[in-house]
Short mmCIF file of C-alpha atoms and ligand atoms in Angstrom, two decimals:
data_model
loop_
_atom_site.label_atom_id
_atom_site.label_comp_id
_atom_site.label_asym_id
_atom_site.label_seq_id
_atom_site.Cartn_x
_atom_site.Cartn_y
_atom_site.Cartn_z
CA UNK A 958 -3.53 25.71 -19.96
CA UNK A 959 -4.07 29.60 -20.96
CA UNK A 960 -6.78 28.67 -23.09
CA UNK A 961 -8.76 26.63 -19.76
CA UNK A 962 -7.96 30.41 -18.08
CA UNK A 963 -9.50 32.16 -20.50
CA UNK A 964 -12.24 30.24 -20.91
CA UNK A 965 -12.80 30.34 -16.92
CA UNK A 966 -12.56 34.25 -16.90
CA UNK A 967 -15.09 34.41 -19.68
CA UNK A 968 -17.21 31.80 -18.15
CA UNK A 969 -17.30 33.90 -15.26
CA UNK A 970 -18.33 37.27 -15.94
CA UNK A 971 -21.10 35.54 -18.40
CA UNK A 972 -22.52 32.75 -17.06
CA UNK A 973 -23.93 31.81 -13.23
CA UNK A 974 -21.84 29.23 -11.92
CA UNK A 975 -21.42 27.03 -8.75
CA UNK A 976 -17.39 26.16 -8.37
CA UNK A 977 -17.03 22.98 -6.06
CA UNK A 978 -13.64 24.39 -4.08
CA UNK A 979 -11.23 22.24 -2.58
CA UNK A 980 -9.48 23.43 0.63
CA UNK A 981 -6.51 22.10 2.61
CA UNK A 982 -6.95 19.16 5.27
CA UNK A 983 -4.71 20.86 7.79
CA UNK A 984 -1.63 22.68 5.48
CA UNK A 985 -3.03 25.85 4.96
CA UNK A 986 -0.34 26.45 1.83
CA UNK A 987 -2.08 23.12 0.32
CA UNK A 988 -4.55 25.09 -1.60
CA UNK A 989 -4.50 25.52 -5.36
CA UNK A 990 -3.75 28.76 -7.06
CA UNK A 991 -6.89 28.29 -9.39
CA UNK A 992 -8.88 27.61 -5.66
CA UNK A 993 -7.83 31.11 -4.74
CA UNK A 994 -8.70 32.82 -7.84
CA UNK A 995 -12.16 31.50 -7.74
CA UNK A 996 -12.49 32.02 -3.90
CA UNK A 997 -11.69 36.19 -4.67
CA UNK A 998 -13.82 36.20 -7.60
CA UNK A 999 -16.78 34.63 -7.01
CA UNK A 1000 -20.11 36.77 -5.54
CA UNK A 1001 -20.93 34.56 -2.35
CA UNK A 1002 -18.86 31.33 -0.95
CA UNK A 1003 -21.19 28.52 0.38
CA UNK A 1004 -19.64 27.50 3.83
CA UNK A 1005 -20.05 24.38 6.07
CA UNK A 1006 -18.70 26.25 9.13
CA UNK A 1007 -18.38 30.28 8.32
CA UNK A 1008 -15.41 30.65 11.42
CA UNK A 1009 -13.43 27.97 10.00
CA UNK A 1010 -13.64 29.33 6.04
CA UNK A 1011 -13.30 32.54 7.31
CA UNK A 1012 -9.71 31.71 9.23
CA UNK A 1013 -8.51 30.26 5.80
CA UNK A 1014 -9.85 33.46 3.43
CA UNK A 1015 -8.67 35.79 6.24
CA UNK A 1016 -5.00 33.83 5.67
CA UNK A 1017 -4.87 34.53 1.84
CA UNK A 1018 -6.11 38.08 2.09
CA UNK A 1019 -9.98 37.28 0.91
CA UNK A 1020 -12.99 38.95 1.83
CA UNK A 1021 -15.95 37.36 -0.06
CA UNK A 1022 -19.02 37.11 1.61
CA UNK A 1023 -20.14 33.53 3.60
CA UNK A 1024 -22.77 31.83 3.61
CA UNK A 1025 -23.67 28.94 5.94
CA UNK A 1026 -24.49 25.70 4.34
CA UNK A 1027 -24.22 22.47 6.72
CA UNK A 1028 -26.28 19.61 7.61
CA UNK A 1029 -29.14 21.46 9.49
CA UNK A 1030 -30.22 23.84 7.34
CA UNK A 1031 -28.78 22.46 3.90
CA UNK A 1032 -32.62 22.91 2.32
CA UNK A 1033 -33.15 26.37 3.29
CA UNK A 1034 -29.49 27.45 2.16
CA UNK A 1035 -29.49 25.62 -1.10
CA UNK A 1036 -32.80 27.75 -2.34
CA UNK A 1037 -30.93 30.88 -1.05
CA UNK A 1038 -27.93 29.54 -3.59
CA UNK A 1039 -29.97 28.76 -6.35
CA UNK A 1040 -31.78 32.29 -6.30
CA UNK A 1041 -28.65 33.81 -6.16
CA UNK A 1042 -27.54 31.52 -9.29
CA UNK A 1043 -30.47 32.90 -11.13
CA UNK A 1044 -30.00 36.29 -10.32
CA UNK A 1045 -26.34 35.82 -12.50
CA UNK A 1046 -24.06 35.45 -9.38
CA UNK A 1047 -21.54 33.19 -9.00
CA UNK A 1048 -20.96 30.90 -6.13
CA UNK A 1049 -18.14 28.89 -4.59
CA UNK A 1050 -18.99 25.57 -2.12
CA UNK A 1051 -16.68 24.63 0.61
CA UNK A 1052 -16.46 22.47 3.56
CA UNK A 1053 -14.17 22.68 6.54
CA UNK A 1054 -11.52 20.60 4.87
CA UNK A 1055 -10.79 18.31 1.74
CA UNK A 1056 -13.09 18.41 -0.62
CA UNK A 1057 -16.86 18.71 -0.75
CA UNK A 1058 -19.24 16.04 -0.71
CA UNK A 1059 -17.26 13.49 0.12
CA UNK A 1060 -18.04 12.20 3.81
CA UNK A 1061 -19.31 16.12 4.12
CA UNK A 1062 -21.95 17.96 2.96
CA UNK A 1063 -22.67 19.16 -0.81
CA UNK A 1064 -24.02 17.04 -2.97
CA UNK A 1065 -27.91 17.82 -2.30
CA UNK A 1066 -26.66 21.31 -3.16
CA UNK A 1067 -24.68 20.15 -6.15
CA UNK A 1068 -27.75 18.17 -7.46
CA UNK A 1069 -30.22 21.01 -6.54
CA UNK A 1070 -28.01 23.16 -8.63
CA UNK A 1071 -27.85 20.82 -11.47
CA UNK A 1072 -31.33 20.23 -11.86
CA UNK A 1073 -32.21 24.07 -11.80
CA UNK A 1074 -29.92 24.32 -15.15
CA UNK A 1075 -26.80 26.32 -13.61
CA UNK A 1076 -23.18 25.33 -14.35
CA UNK A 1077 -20.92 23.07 -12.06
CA UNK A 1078 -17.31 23.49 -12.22
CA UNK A 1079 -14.91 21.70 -9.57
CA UNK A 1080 -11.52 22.53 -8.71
CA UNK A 1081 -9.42 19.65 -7.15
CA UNK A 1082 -7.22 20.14 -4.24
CA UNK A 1083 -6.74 17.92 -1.26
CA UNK A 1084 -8.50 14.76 0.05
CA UNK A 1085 -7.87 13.12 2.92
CA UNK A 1086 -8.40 9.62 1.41
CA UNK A 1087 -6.72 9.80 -1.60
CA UNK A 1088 -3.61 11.87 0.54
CA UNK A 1089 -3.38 8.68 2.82
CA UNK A 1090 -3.41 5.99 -0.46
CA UNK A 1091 -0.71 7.80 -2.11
CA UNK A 1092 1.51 7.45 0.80
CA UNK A 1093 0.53 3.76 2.30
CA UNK A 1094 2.79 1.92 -0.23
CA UNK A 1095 -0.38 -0.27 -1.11
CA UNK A 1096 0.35 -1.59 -4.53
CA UNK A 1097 -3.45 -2.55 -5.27
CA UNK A 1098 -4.44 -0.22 -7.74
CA UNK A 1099 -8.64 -0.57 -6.75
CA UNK A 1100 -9.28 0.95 -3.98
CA UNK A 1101 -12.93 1.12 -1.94
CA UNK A 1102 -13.97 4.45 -0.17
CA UNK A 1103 -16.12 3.57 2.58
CA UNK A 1104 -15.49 6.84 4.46
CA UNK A 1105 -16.79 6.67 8.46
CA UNK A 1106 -17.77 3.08 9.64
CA UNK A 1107 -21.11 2.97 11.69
CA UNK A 1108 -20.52 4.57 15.24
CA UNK A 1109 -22.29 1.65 16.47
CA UNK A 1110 -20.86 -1.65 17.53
CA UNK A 1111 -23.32 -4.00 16.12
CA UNK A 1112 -23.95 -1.71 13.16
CA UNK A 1113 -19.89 -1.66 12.45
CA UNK A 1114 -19.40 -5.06 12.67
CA UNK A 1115 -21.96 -5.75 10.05
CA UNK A 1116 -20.64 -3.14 7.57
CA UNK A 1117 -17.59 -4.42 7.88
CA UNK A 1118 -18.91 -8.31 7.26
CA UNK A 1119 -20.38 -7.10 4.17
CA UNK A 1120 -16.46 -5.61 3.09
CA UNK A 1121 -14.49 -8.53 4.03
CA UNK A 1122 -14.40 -10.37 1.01
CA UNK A 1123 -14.14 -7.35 -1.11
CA UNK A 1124 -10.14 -7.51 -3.41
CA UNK A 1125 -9.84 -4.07 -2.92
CA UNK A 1126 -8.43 -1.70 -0.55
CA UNK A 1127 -11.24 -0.70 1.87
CA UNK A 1128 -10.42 3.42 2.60
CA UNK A 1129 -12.16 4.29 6.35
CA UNK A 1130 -12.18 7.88 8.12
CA UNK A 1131 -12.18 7.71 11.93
CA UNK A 1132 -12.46 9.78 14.82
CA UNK A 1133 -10.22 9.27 17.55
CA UNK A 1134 -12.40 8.25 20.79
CA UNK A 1135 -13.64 5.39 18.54
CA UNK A 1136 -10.16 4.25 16.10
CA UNK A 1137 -9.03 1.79 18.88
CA UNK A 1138 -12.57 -0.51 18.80
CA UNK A 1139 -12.68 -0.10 15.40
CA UNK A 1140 -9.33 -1.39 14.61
CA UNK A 1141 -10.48 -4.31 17.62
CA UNK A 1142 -13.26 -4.98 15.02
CA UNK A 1143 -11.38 -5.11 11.86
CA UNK A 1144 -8.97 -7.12 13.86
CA UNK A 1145 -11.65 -9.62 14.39
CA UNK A 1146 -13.86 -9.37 10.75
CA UNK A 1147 -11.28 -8.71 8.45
CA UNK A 1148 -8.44 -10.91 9.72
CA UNK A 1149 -5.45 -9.73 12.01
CA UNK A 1150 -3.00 -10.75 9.02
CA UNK A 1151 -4.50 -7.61 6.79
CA UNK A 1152 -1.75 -4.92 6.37
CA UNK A 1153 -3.06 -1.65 7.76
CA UNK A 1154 -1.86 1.79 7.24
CA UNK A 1155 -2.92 4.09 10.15
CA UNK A 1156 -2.58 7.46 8.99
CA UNK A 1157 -3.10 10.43 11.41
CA UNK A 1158 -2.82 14.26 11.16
CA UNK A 1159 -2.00 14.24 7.55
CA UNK A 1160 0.03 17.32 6.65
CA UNK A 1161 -0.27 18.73 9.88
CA UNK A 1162 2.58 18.69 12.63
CA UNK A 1163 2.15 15.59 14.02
CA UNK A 1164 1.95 13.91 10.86
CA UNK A 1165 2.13 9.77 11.13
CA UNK A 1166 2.28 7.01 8.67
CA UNK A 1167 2.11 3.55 10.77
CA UNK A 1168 1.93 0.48 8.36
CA UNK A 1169 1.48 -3.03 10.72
CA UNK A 1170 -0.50 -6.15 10.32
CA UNK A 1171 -4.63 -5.79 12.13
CA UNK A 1172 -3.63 -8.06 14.71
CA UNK A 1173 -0.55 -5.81 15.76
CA UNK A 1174 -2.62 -2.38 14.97
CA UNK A 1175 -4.34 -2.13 18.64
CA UNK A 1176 -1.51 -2.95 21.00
CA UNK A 1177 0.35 -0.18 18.74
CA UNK A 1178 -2.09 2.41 19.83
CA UNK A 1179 -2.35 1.69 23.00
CA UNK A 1180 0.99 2.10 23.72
CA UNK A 1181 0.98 5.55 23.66
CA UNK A 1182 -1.87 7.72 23.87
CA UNK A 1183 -0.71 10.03 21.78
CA UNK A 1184 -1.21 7.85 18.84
CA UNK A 1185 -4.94 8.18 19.43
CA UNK A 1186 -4.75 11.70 19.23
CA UNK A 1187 -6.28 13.83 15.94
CA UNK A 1188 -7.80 12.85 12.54
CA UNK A 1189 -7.39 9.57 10.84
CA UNK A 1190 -7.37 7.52 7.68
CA UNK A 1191 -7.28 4.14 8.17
CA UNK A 1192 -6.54 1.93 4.68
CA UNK A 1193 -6.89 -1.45 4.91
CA UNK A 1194 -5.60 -4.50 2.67
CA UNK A 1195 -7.78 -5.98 0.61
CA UNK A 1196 -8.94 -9.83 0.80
CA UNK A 1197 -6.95 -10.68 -2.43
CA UNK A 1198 -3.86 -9.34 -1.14
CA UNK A 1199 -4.41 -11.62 1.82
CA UNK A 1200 -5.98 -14.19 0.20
CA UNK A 1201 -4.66 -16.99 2.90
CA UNK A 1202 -7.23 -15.56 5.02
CA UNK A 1203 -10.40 -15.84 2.78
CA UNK A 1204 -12.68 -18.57 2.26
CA UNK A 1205 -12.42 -18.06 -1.39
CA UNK A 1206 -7.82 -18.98 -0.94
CA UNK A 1207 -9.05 -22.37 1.13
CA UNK A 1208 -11.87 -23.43 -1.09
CA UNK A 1209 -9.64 -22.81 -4.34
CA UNK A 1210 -6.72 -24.55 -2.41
CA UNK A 1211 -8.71 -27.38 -0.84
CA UNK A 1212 -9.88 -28.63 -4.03
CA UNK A 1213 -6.64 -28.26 -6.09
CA UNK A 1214 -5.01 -30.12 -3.23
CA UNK A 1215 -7.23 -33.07 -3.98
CA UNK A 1216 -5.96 -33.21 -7.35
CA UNK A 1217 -2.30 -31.88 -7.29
CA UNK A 1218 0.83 -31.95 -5.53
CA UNK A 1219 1.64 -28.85 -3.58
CA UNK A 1220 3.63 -27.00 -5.73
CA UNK A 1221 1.56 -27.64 -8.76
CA UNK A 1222 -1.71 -26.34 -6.79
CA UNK A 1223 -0.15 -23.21 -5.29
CA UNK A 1224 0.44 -22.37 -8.93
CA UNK A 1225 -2.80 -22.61 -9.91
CA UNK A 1226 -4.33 -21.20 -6.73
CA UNK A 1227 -1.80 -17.89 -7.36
CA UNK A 1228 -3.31 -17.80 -10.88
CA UNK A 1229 -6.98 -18.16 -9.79
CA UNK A 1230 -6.57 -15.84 -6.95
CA UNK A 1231 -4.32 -13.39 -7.77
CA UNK A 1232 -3.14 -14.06 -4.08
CA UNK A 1233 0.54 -13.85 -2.93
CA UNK A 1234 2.35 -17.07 -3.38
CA UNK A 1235 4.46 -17.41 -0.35
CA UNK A 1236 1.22 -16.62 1.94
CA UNK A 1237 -1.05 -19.33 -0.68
CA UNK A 1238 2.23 -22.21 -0.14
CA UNK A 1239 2.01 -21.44 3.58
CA UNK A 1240 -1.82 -22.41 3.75
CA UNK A 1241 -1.19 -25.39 1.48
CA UNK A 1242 1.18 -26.76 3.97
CA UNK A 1243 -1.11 -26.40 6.73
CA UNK A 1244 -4.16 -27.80 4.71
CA UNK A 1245 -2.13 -30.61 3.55
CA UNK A 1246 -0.77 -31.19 7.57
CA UNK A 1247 -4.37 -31.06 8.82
CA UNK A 1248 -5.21 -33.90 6.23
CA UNK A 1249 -2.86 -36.17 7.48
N1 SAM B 2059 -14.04 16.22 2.90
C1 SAM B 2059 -12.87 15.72 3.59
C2 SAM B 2059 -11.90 15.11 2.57
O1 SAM B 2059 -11.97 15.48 1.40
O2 SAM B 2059 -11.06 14.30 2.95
C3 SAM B 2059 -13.26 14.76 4.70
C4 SAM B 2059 -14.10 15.37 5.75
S1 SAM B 2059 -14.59 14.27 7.02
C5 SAM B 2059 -15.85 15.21 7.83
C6 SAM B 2059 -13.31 14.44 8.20
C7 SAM B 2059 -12.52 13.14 8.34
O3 SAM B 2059 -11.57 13.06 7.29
C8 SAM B 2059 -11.69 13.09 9.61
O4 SAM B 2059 -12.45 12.61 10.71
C9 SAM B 2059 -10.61 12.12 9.22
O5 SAM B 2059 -11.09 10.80 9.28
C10 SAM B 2059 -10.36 12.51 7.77
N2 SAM B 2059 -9.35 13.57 7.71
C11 SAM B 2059 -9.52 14.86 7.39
N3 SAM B 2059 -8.36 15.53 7.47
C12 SAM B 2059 -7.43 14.63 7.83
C13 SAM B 2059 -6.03 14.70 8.08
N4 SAM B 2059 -5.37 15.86 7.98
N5 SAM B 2059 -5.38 13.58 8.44
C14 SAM B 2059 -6.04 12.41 8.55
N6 SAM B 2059 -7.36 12.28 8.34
C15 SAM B 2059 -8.04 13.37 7.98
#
């Protein structure tokens, strides 16, 4: 630990270097000690939104000059960072909240910065994605970030075609005037029997964790419109955690029911699968009922 301090204090009056920063995704006290170290030291902090950074730096005392980097003039600022780069300065990137470059801007900068020779050194802090997995209770350890669906319908509705098969737990950000049709549409792609964990205003004060199945998910917000309100994470179950619901549970099922008694199929299919038994013995009932 003391030796990674020195060796960032050394690194730092020496050597030009861009630090990819973390910031909080509402909490401003969820920032990381090393995060304000670098945010003091550095010469010049790359911001997405200068009032926003400024509110945070202004919080912790810090008075390093901003620069604007977002999606409009992202070419422009990043040859403004790399000449300052070669001129020896150090640099810090943020965005408004989370962490860089992912579902915000940063990573043309990062490359830019990569390919003109300079050092890149992140420093973790908060995410809203992987803030929302560690509280859903979702025991799949693979997880998919997909980060905003498609704003439109038709465009949605494909993307989310293309992810329903997927064993994995599919990771979305939404905004608020669209989270009720796109929980319609998962609803209808992906299966109403999914578990879903709606998470909304994470470490802020209206912090919610709602876990339910898809088909119960819309009803739920519309009961209250609060529950549309603010920022969300919506994690959804994977197909092989549902795997009564894929084509891949019947097929496996259909043809070990040709062959096998019940029981003696529903152990194979859990095997094959990696499905849940109880949901697998359920669909084997009903296969076997429609056969009769
Ligand atoms: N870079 C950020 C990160 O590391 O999570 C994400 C930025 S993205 C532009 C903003 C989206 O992230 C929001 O629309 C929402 O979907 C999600 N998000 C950010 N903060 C959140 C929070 N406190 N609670 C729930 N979702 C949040």
């Amino acid at each position: 630990m003391e030796h990674a301090e020195a060796h960032e204090q050394t690194r730092r009056k020496g050597e030009a270097t861009l630090y990819v920063v973390a910031t909080p995704i509402g909490n401003l006290r969820d920032i990381s000690l090393r995060a304000l170290d670098v945010l003091k030291s550095v010469d010049a902090i790359a911001a997405e939104d200068t009032r926003i950074t400024r509110r945070l730096l202004d919080h912790y005392g810090i008075a390093t000059r901003l620069i604007a980097v977002h999606e409009h003039n992202e070419r422009r600022a990043v040859k403004q960072a790399i000449s300052l780069l070669d001129a020896g300065r150090s640099l810090a990137l943020v965005c408004d909240a989370g962490t860089p470059a992912i579902s915000d801007p940063g990573a043309l900068l990062v490359s830019a910065v990569r390919a003109a020779g300079h050092t890149i050194t992140p420093v973790p802090g908060a995410n809203a994605a992987i803030t929302a997995l560690a509280a859903s209770g979702l025991e799949n350890p693979h997880f998919l970030f997909f980060g905003f669906p498609p704003a439109k319908p038709g465009a949605r509705r494909h993307a989310l075609a293309a992810l329903a098969a997927l064993p994995y737990t599919l990771v979305f950000y939404e905004a608020p005037h669209r989270i009720t049709e796109c929980l319609q549409d998962m609803n209808t792609i992906l299966g109403g029997a999914r578990r879903v964990v709606i998470a909304r205003e994470l470490t802020k004060t209206f912090e919610s964790i709602h876990v339910s199945t898809l088909a119960q998910a819309v009803p739920w917000l519309e009961a209250d419109p609060n529950r549309r309100r603010g920022e969300f994470v919506v994690l959804v179950e994977g197909a092989a955690a549902s795997i009564s619901d894929s084509r891949e549970g019947r097929d496996t099922l259909e043809l070990l029911l040709e062959e096998l008694p019940v029981r003696k199929a529903v152990d194979l299919a859990v095997k094959l699968t990696g499905g849940r038994r109880n949901e697998l013995y359920k669909l084997a009932l009903s296969l076997k009922g429609n056969r009769k």
